[in-house]
Short mmCIF file of C-alpha atoms in Angstrom, two decimals:
data_model
loop_
_atom_site.label_atom_id
_atom_site.label_comp_id
_atom_site.label_asym_id
_atom_site.label_seq_id
_atom_site.Cartn_x
_atom_site.Cartn_y
_atom_site.Cartn_z
CA MET U 1 100.36 5.15 -122.54
CA ARG U 2 97.29 4.28 -120.56
CA THR U 3 95.23 4.05 -123.73
CA GLN U 4 97.29 1.22 -125.17
CA ARG U 5 95.53 -2.12 -125.65
CA VAL U 6 96.51 -5.15 -127.68
CA THR U 7 94.24 -5.47 -130.70
CA HIS U 8 92.26 -8.68 -130.84
CA LYS U 9 88.82 -9.75 -131.96
CA ALA U 10 85.85 -10.25 -129.72
CA VAL U 11 82.58 -11.87 -130.73
CA ILE U 12 79.66 -9.53 -130.35
CA GLY U 13 76.54 -11.53 -129.65
CA SER U 14 76.09 -14.98 -131.14
CA ALA U 15 72.40 -14.39 -131.74
CA ALA U 16 71.52 -12.71 -135.02
CA ALA U 17 70.14 -9.20 -134.96
CA VAL U 18 67.34 -8.54 -137.38
CA ILE U 19 66.83 -5.22 -139.13
CA ALA U 20 63.45 -5.06 -140.80
CA LEU U 21 63.86 -3.00 -143.92
CA GLY U 22 60.25 -1.83 -144.05
CA LEU U 23 57.53 -3.32 -146.17
CA LEU U 24 58.97 -5.03 -149.25
CA SER U 25 57.05 -5.76 -152.44
CA ALA U 26 54.87 -8.81 -152.29
CA CYS U 27 55.00 -9.06 -156.08
CA GLY U 28 58.49 -10.31 -156.72
CA ASP U 29 57.48 -11.72 -160.14
CA GLU U 30 55.79 -8.52 -161.35
CA LYS U 31 57.51 -6.82 -164.24
CA ALA U 32 58.81 -3.33 -163.71
CA GLY U 33 56.44 -0.77 -165.18
CA GLY U 34 53.76 -3.43 -165.72
CA SER U 35 50.09 -2.83 -165.10
CA GLY U 36 49.75 -5.78 -162.75
CA SER U 37 47.72 -7.79 -165.27
CA GLY U 38 48.32 -11.40 -166.15
CA SER U 39 50.04 -13.59 -163.57
CA GLY U 40 50.54 -10.57 -161.28
CA ALA U 41 46.87 -9.53 -161.32
CA GLY U 42 45.14 -9.50 -157.99
CA LYS U 43 48.37 -9.31 -155.96
CA SER U 44 48.89 -6.39 -153.60
CA SER U 45 51.87 -4.10 -154.11
CA VAL U 46 53.60 -2.15 -151.32
CA ALA U 47 56.53 0.26 -151.30
CA PRO U 48 59.96 -1.35 -150.73
CA GLY U 49 62.07 -0.38 -147.73
CA PRO U 50 65.38 1.45 -148.09
CA ASP U 51 68.23 -0.41 -149.70
CA LEU U 52 71.12 -0.34 -147.21
CA THR U 53 73.71 -2.05 -149.43
CA GLY U 54 76.54 -0.44 -151.36
CA VAL U 55 76.34 2.81 -149.46
CA GLN U 56 78.69 4.35 -146.91
CA TRP U 57 76.39 5.26 -144.02
CA GLY U 58 77.57 7.94 -141.64
CA VAL U 59 76.07 8.03 -138.16
CA GLN U 60 74.51 11.40 -137.48
CA SER U 61 73.40 10.56 -133.97
CA ILE U 62 72.13 7.84 -131.67
CA THR U 63 69.28 8.09 -129.17
CA VAL U 64 69.30 5.68 -126.25
CA GLY U 65 66.88 6.00 -123.35
CA GLY U 66 65.68 9.32 -124.71
CA LYS U 67 69.21 10.79 -124.65
CA LYS U 68 70.68 11.88 -127.98
CA ALA U 69 74.42 11.80 -128.64
CA GLU U 70 76.59 12.57 -131.66
CA PRO U 71 79.65 10.54 -132.72
CA PRO U 72 83.06 11.46 -131.32
CA ARG U 73 85.64 13.38 -133.34
CA GLY U 74 86.46 11.38 -136.49
CA GLY U 75 82.91 10.15 -137.00
CA ALA U 76 81.15 6.78 -137.11
CA TYR U 77 80.09 4.87 -140.21
CA PHE U 78 79.50 1.45 -141.74
CA GLU U 79 78.84 -0.19 -145.09
CA ILE U 80 77.08 -3.36 -146.19
CA ASN U 81 78.18 -4.69 -149.56
CA LYS U 82 76.25 -6.80 -152.04
CA ASP U 83 77.97 -9.97 -150.80
CA GLY U 84 76.54 -9.53 -147.30
CA GLN U 85 79.63 -8.23 -145.53
CA VAL U 86 79.36 -5.32 -143.10
CA GLN U 87 82.29 -3.31 -141.80
CA GLY U 88 82.76 0.03 -140.16
CA THR U 89 83.33 1.83 -136.86
CA PHE U 90 81.22 3.53 -134.27
CA GLY U 91 83.95 6.05 -133.56
CA CYS U 92 86.85 4.07 -132.12
CA ASN U 93 87.09 0.34 -132.75
CA SER U 94 86.50 -1.16 -136.16
CA PHE U 95 84.01 -3.99 -136.62
CA SER U 96 83.08 -6.44 -139.34
CA GLY U 97 80.83 -9.42 -139.96
CA ARG U 98 78.34 -10.96 -142.36
CA VAL U 99 74.68 -10.24 -142.88
CA ASP U 100 71.80 -12.05 -144.58
CA LEU U 101 69.77 -9.85 -146.91
CA SER U 102 67.28 -12.52 -147.97
CA GLY U 103 63.58 -12.63 -147.13
CA GLY U 104 63.08 -8.89 -146.90
CA THR U 105 65.12 -8.57 -143.70
CA LEU U 106 68.71 -7.81 -142.81
CA LYS U 107 69.97 -10.37 -140.30
CA VAL U 108 73.26 -9.39 -138.69
CA GLY U 109 75.23 -12.40 -137.50
CA SER U 110 78.10 -12.41 -135.03
CA LEU U 111 80.38 -9.41 -135.42
CA THR U 112 84.06 -9.06 -134.54
CA ARG U 113 85.73 -5.84 -133.42
CA THR U 114 89.06 -4.63 -132.26
CA GLU U 115 89.37 -3.74 -128.59
CA MET U 116 90.92 -0.38 -127.82
CA TYR U 117 90.20 1.80 -124.83
CA CYS U 118 88.03 4.57 -126.22
CA GLY U 119 87.41 6.87 -123.29
CA ASP U 120 83.66 7.30 -123.76
CA ASP U 121 80.53 5.16 -124.02
CA PHE U 122 79.23 6.26 -127.43
CA GLU U 123 80.48 3.09 -129.13
CA ASP U 124 78.90 0.71 -126.58
CA ARG U 125 75.60 2.60 -126.76
CA ALA U 126 75.64 2.40 -130.56
CA PHE U 127 76.24 -1.37 -130.51
CA SER U 128 73.39 -1.79 -128.01
CA VAL U 129 71.05 -0.34 -130.63
CA PHE U 130 72.64 -1.93 -133.72
CA GLU U 131 72.37 -5.45 -132.28
CA GLY U 132 68.68 -5.25 -131.64
CA LYS U 133 65.69 -5.80 -133.88
CA LEU U 134 65.39 -2.61 -135.85
CA THR U 135 63.07 -1.09 -138.42
CA ALA U 136 64.55 1.06 -141.17
CA ARG U 137 62.69 4.16 -142.31
CA ALA U 138 63.91 6.51 -145.02
CA ALA U 139 63.45 10.26 -145.06
CA GLY U 140 65.04 11.60 -148.22
CA ASP U 141 68.64 10.35 -148.29
CA ASP U 142 68.65 9.68 -144.54
CA VAL U 143 67.66 6.47 -142.77
CA THR U 144 66.69 5.92 -139.15
CA LEU U 145 67.07 2.48 -137.55
CA THR U 146 64.76 2.12 -134.55
CA SER U 147 64.62 -0.66 -131.97
CA GLY U 148 61.52 -2.02 -130.29
CA GLU U 149 62.45 -0.01 -127.19
CA GLY U 150 62.45 3.21 -129.20
CA ASP U 151 66.23 3.64 -129.30
CA SER U 152 67.56 4.68 -132.70
CA ILE U 153 70.50 5.37 -134.97
CA THR U 154 70.12 8.11 -137.56
CA LEU U 155 72.19 7.63 -140.70
CA GLU U 156 73.13 9.75 -143.70
CA LYS U 157 74.76 8.84 -146.97
CA VAL U 158 78.36 10.01 -147.16
CA GLU U 159 80.58 10.30 -150.20
CA PRO U 160 84.07 8.76 -150.40
CA ALA U 161 86.79 11.16 -149.32
CA PRO U 162 89.73 11.97 -151.64
CA LEU U 163 93.27 11.80 -150.26
CA ILE U 164 94.10 15.28 -151.48
CA GLY U 165 92.36 18.22 -149.83
CA THR U 166 90.66 16.25 -147.03
CA GLU U 167 91.40 17.01 -143.39
CA TRP U 168 92.18 13.57 -141.92
CA GLN U 169 91.59 13.39 -138.19
CA VAL U 170 93.84 10.80 -136.55
CA THR U 171 91.74 8.35 -134.52
CA GLY U 172 94.29 5.70 -133.61
CA LEU U 173 97.92 4.57 -133.70
CA ILE U 174 99.46 1.23 -134.66
CA GLU U 175 102.77 -0.15 -133.42
CA GLY U 176 103.39 -3.69 -134.63
CA GLU U 177 100.51 -5.86 -133.38
CA THR U 178 99.37 -3.22 -130.91
CA ALA U 179 96.67 -0.65 -131.61
CA MET U 180 95.79 2.27 -129.36
CA SER U 181 93.42 5.19 -129.37
CA LEU U 182 94.74 8.73 -129.07
CA PRO U 183 94.89 10.47 -125.71
CA LYS U 184 91.96 12.84 -125.31
CA ALA U 185 94.31 15.82 -125.26
CA ALA U 186 95.79 14.91 -128.66
CA LYS U 187 93.90 16.41 -131.62
CA ALA U 188 96.18 15.17 -134.39
CA HIS U 189 95.23 15.73 -138.01
CA LEU U 190 96.85 16.00 -141.44
CA THR U 191 95.97 17.34 -144.88
CA PHE U 192 97.65 16.52 -148.20
CA ASP U 193 97.54 19.39 -150.70
CA LYS U 194 97.71 19.45 -154.49
CA ASP U 195 101.21 20.97 -154.41
CA GLY U 196 102.83 17.85 -152.98
CA ARG U 197 102.92 18.73 -149.30
CA VAL U 198 101.31 17.47 -146.12
CA SER U 199 100.68 19.59 -143.05
CA GLY U 200 98.72 19.41 -139.83
CA ASN U 201 99.19 18.78 -136.15
CA LEU U 202 100.88 15.88 -134.37
CA GLY U 203 98.81 16.28 -131.23
CA CYS U 204 100.41 19.41 -129.91
CA ASN U 205 102.96 20.71 -132.42
CA ASN U 206 102.22 21.70 -136.01
CA PHE U 207 104.18 20.08 -138.83
CA HIS U 208 104.73 20.23 -142.59
CA ALA U 209 106.62 18.02 -145.04
CA LYS U 210 106.91 17.09 -148.68
CA ALA U 211 104.57 14.31 -149.79
CA THR U 212 104.83 12.56 -153.14
CA VAL U 213 101.84 10.31 -153.84
CA HIS U 214 102.48 7.30 -156.05
CA LYS U 215 100.01 5.23 -158.04
CA ASN U 216 101.08 2.01 -156.32
CA GLY U 217 99.47 3.00 -153.03
CA THR U 218 102.53 4.55 -151.39
CA ILE U 219 103.53 8.06 -150.35
CA THR U 220 107.10 9.28 -150.04
CA LEU U 221 107.21 11.57 -147.02
CA GLY U 222 110.08 13.99 -146.54
CA LEU U 223 111.63 15.20 -143.30
CA ALA U 224 109.03 16.96 -141.20
CA GLY U 225 109.44 20.53 -140.06
CA VAL U 226 107.90 20.78 -136.59
CA THR U 227 107.17 23.60 -134.17
CA LEU U 228 108.90 23.34 -130.80
CA MET U 229 106.12 23.83 -128.31
CA ASN U 230 106.57 22.37 -124.83
CA CYS U 231 103.67 19.96 -124.54
CA PRO U 232 102.83 19.27 -120.89
CA ASP U 233 101.02 15.97 -121.48
CA ASP U 234 103.41 12.97 -121.61
CA ASP U 235 100.92 10.82 -123.51
CA VAL U 236 100.61 13.51 -126.20
CA MET U 237 104.40 13.70 -126.52
CA LYS U 238 104.51 9.90 -126.95
CA THR U 239 101.86 10.22 -129.68
CA GLU U 240 103.97 12.83 -131.47
CA ALA U 241 107.06 10.64 -131.26
CA THR U 242 105.17 7.74 -132.84
CA LEU U 243 103.79 9.86 -135.67
CA MET U 244 107.22 11.30 -136.44
CA LYS U 245 108.42 7.80 -137.37
CA LEU U 246 106.22 7.95 -140.48
CA PHE U 247 108.36 10.66 -142.04
CA ASP U 248 111.57 10.57 -144.08
CA GLY U 249 110.64 7.47 -146.05
CA GLU U 250 107.99 5.63 -148.01
CA ALA U 251 104.68 4.81 -146.35
CA GLU U 252 101.79 2.70 -147.56
CA TYR U 253 98.30 4.18 -147.57
CA LYS U 254 94.79 2.87 -148.08
CA ILE U 255 91.50 4.72 -148.27
CA THR U 256 88.21 2.97 -147.62
CA HIS U 257 85.48 5.53 -148.27
CA ARG U 258 86.16 8.03 -145.48
CA ALA U 259 88.83 6.12 -143.56
CA LEU U 260 92.58 6.38 -144.13
CA SER U 261 95.37 4.08 -142.95
CA LEU U 262 99.00 5.14 -143.27
CA THR U 263 101.78 2.73 -142.25
CA ARG U 264 105.53 2.44 -142.44
CA SER U 265 107.61 -0.45 -141.09
CA GLY U 266 104.96 -1.53 -138.62
CA ILE U 267 104.23 2.01 -137.42
CA GLY U 268 101.03 3.66 -138.54
CA LEU U 269 97.91 5.66 -137.99
CA SER U 270 94.22 5.38 -138.71
CA ALA U 271 92.23 8.47 -139.54
CA SER U 272 88.75 9.56 -140.60
CA ALA U 273 87.75 12.35 -142.92
CA ALA U 274 86.47 15.34 -140.95
CA SER U 275 82.85 16.21 -141.44
CA ALA U 276 81.94 19.66 -142.72
CA GLY U 277 81.28 20.90 -139.20
CA GLN U 278 84.65 19.65 -137.91
CA GLU U 279 87.00 21.01 -140.56
#
């Protein structure tokens, strides 16, 4: 498969990127709800910038050089936790790193990311904005990060996706230590229902199977019933053959907000919850 690449980590920029979170309060010792009298009297008070931590941020769009683009199928998102760790994806490869939230700024250090062939430039364009010096401005629940050149990433808060009832769009395959993106022609997806079944598409053919979800993070998948369409694309057929290896046995699953991983004996898939417009 021409899309196959060995997964390894690459350092993205050794220089820290700084995201200015807007104007933060200059009165750090002022009591909440106080009148500003006493030790805080005479100090100016300004509105704090948006808090970017503890939230799953979905990328609505990026604008680079005046050209706006939306994320590829499967979406793009990231999260910064209270311990200063950031992780996410801009639509294909996953990335992670540490950030410094002190001093009223968010300083992003060196990031690492997997390296899969993605077939479009959305991810590289997103990183070119995310690595720069950005200001964060909130508008309701949305936040826009804007660079000094005027390029921007528009974000929205997204809720965690449940396993049951969500359409999971397959974004990548895993075979041992090798990760690969899906061929463009493959639009694989799966949905677990409340009646103990999973159904969807393997990239060309539809499928259905029994699916028993266990509390220990595993799913017992039954034999898959599959349509018998003649799929002309060899890469799509290879994708289907890989996905079929997940059935008739117990697979491990993990959900991180809106991302799903499903693996069995070194074979697996990564998937993202479909947005409302994609379902």
